[in-house]
C-alpha cells in the first residue's frame, strides 16, 4: 500500500510493533515519539473517538466504512504479522510484483503460515485500492482489533479540501450568506393559516426543521473560487454527515484498482468479496441513559415511534439524515395517507347508506319473501336438488350493502380522487424541490455496474484472444438476446403458472361444492356457498403471498441476466418485471370473480363442463358482487396484515436474533473481547443492509390498486388502507432508524417510474370500475327494468323478470337430481338466472330480446362512464397547476437575487480595479514631479513607487 501520513493503523499493528513484545521494547529503550505512541496504547481511546464515530485522534470524523474478512493465524490473536508501512521502496516493489507473502515478516519462533493465494489476492487488491483512495485525498485508518473475529474495518475520512473539490464536481447546491424573506400570505388567507397552525400545533413534531420558516438562505452550486459567497464560519457543520458520505461514496465508485487488467470499482470489489460491506455510519445510539443528542435519536422519538402515529412526519429531518430519495418516499407515503382520509369518509357514508336502505330494497325483499315460492334449478348435477330462492335471503341483503346506486357515485368520486391525488403530489413535490434546493438538479449518468464491467471485460478478452483490434467495448442487443429471450419465456411461464393456480382453485371450488351438497343436513347444504368461497379465498391468499416472494426473486434474477449498464436502468427494469408479475398474481383471482365467473355457465340441460365432469360455477341469485367483495377484502387485508406487517416485523427480528446468537457464540470464545464495548461501526455492521425502496413502493402500489381498481365492490377499501398506512409509516420509520444500516444518501427530484405506474393504475381503474358496475353488479339491469319494463315505475317484479324458466323433463340423461322430492313436492318448472325464452316458446331456451337490451345498455354505460370520468379527471389535471404560484414566485425571486449578487460582485471588482488604476496613476505623477535631489536617490523612492501596486 502506498505510504502516506494520513494512512494510519490501530495499535495492534501500529508501526509494525508486535503486541506481545511491547514490554521487551520498553526494556531496551525506544525513542521519545515511539514511546509516547506505546504509552497511548495503555489508555482507552474509545471515549475520545466517541466509540468509532471519529478516528483515534478524536478530531477527524468517520465518513464511511469498508469491511473485509481476513484469516487470522492459527496461533491465535496475539501472533500477528508485521507489515513495514515505512518502507516505501519495499511497498512499491510489492505492488509491482504482487506475490503472496512479499513484504510480510513473521516473528521469530512463529511457524510458517499456510499460504492462501485467494486471500493474498484479495489483500493485494485492497492494498492497491486503499492506496488509490489515499492518492485521491481521503484519509484512512484500519481496525482489525475488534470484537468480531476475522473482520477488519477501514475508516474513511474526507478532509476539507476533498469535500470542496467533490462538492464542486457534483454541483451540490449549498446555502450562501445571502438571506431573503419568503413571501407570506396576506389578509384573510393569513388569518386562516394562523388558525390552522394553532389547531394543528399538537400534531406537529417537535423538530426544529419542521417549524415554518419566514426567511431562507439563497443557495448556489458550490465553487472553490466563490467560497466567499458561502457561510464558512463553521466548517465542521457546513457539510453535514449525509453530504459527506455521499461525496465519499462518489469517490469510492470512481476509484479503481487495475491489477491484472481487471479494473474494479467499489461495486466490483463488493461483488467479488474483496470487501464484504460498505456503508456510512449512523450518528450514534438512539436509546440509553447517557446518549448524546443526535438526529438519529430525535428521529426515533419524533418519527419512528408508534406513540406519535397522529403527528405529521418530520420530512425535512428525514431528508437531512437519509437523503432526498428516501425523504421523497416518506413524503409521498404521507400525502397518500392524508388523501385516504376523505376517501375513507365517503366510503363509510356509502356503506352506511347501503345499511340504511337495505330494508327498503325491493329486489332483496322479494327474494326473502317466502310467499313467492320460487323454486330454483339445482346448482350441480345429480347430488344437488332443487332449492328455494328465499334460502339466499342473507346473501341478497348483504349484496345491497355494496350494490346500490351510491356505489356508482363512489366510483366516479374515486376516479376524481385519484386524479386529485396525483396533482396534489406533483405540487407537494415541487414544494419539496424548492425547500431542498433541487429546482435546477438534473440526474447525471451513473457509473457502470460491476456485472456490466465484468461482461464487457469478458467480451474484450474474447476478441483479444481472436487477435482482433477493438475499440472500447460495450454490450449490444446481440449480446443480450439470450437474456431477452429468457426474460420473455420466463415471464410468460410465470403468468401461465398464475393462471394455472387460479384454474386449480376453480376446480377445488366446483368439486368441494358438489361434495358438500351431498351432506344430508340442511344446515350443511345452506352454508355450501359461504364455505366454498371462504376456503377458496384463503387458499388464494396463501398462494399469492408465497408467489409474491418467489416472483420477487425471479424478477431480480431475470434483470440480472440482462446486465443493465447503470443502477438506474437496473432498478427501472426490475420494477417493471416485479410489478407485472405481482400485479397478475394479486389481481387474477379477483378478475376471475368480477368478469368471468357465471358468464360461461350455459343453461339447465346444456351446461358447460370442464374435463367433461365439472360444471362451471354460477353466481349467487344476488349476483357475483358480494363474492367479489369477500374476495377483495380477504386478499387485501390478508396481504396487509401478514405480508406487509408481520413479515416486516417478524423477519428482521428473527434475522437480528440469529446474528445475536452467532455473535454470542463467538464472544464466549474470547472473554477479553466480551468485556470491550462495541465501536459504532461494529454495531452498524450487525444491522441489516439496505436493500432499496422497491419493496416499500411495491406494496403501496399494489394497495393503491386495491383501493382504486375494484372500489365499486368494496367501498371500505380506503378505510382499511388508511388504518394500514398509519401503522406502515411508523413501521418503516422504525426499520430505517433502528434495524437497517444507514443508506447512502441519493439525490432525486421525483419518485421516478412509480409516478407513471400510479397514473397507469388510475386510468385503468376508470375502465375496470365501469365494467364492474355495468357487468358485475345489477345496476344496469335494474335501470333497464325500471324504465322499460316496470308497469308502475317501481322495482316490483324485477327478480321475476331476471329469472328464466326450465322444464325439468328437458334435463340431459344422468344430470337430473337424485332426490327430486327433496322440497316435499314434485317440481315441473324450475327457474334460473338468465335472459332466455321459456320452454313453451317456439324458440325455447334461446337468448331473449331482453338480454340484448340489457347488453346494449351495459356497453353504452361503459362508454359514457369511461369518457365522462376521463374527461373530468383530465379537467382536474388541467385546472390544478403543477407548480404552486407562490413556489414559482419564490424560484423567480431566487434567480433575480442571484443575478443581483453577481452583478454587485462584478461592480465591486470593476470599482476596485478603477481605484487601483487611479492610485497607480497618481503615484506615477508624483514620482515624475520629484525634485532633482530626490530623483538622484531614485533607487529607493522609485522602487517604492513601483512596489505599491504589488503590495496592494
mmCIF file of N, CA and C in Angstrom, residues 157 320 352 682 745 777 838 869 945:
data_model
loop_
_atom_site.group_PDB
_atom_site.id
_atom_site.type_symbol
_atom_site.label_atom_id
_atom_site.label_comp_id
_atom_site.label_asym_id
_atom_site.label_seq_id
_atom_site.Cartn_x
_atom_site.Cartn_y
_atom_site.Cartn_z
ATOM 1 N N UNK A 157 -12.064 9.101 6.088
ATOM 2 C CA UNK A 157 -12.373 10.499 6.403
ATOM 3 C C UNK A 157 -12.044 11.360 5.193
ATOM 4 N N UNK A 320 -32.667 15.246 5.714
ATOM 5 C CA UNK A 320 -31.339 15.631 6.200
ATOM 6 C C UNK A 320 -30.522 14.412 6.621
ATOM 7 N N UNK A 352 -72.778 3.053 4.939
ATOM 8 C CA UNK A 352 -73.892 3.316 5.847
ATOM 9 C C UNK A 352 -75.186 3.553 5.076
ATOM 10 N N UNK A 682 -18.932 -1.388 14.372
ATOM 11 C CA UNK A 682 -19.239 -2.793 14.653
ATOM 12 C C UNK A 682 -20.737 -2.985 14.879
ATOM 13 N N UNK A 745 -26.979 8.488 0.973
ATOM 14 C CA UNK A 745 -27.952 9.487 0.532
ATOM 15 C C UNK A 745 -27.876 9.652 -0.979
ATOM 16 N N UNK A 777 -72.342 -5.910 -11.303
ATOM 17 C CA UNK A 777 -73.474 -5.545 -10.453
ATOM 18 C C UNK A 777 -74.777 -5.590 -11.256
ATOM 19 N N UNK A 838 -88.855 -18.956 -22.655
ATOM 20 C CA UNK A 838 -89.409 -20.034 -21.824
ATOM 21 C C UNK A 838 -89.584 -21.333 -22.618
ATOM 22 N N UNK A 869 -65.748 10.247 -17.056
ATOM 23 C CA UNK A 869 -64.825 10.294 -15.917
ATOM 24 C C UNK A 869 -63.419 10.658 -16.389
ATOM 25 N N UNK A 945 7.679 53.504 -5.404
ATOM 26 C CA UNK A 945 6.530 53.841 -6.252
ATOM 27 C C UNK A 945 6.017 52.608 -6.980
#
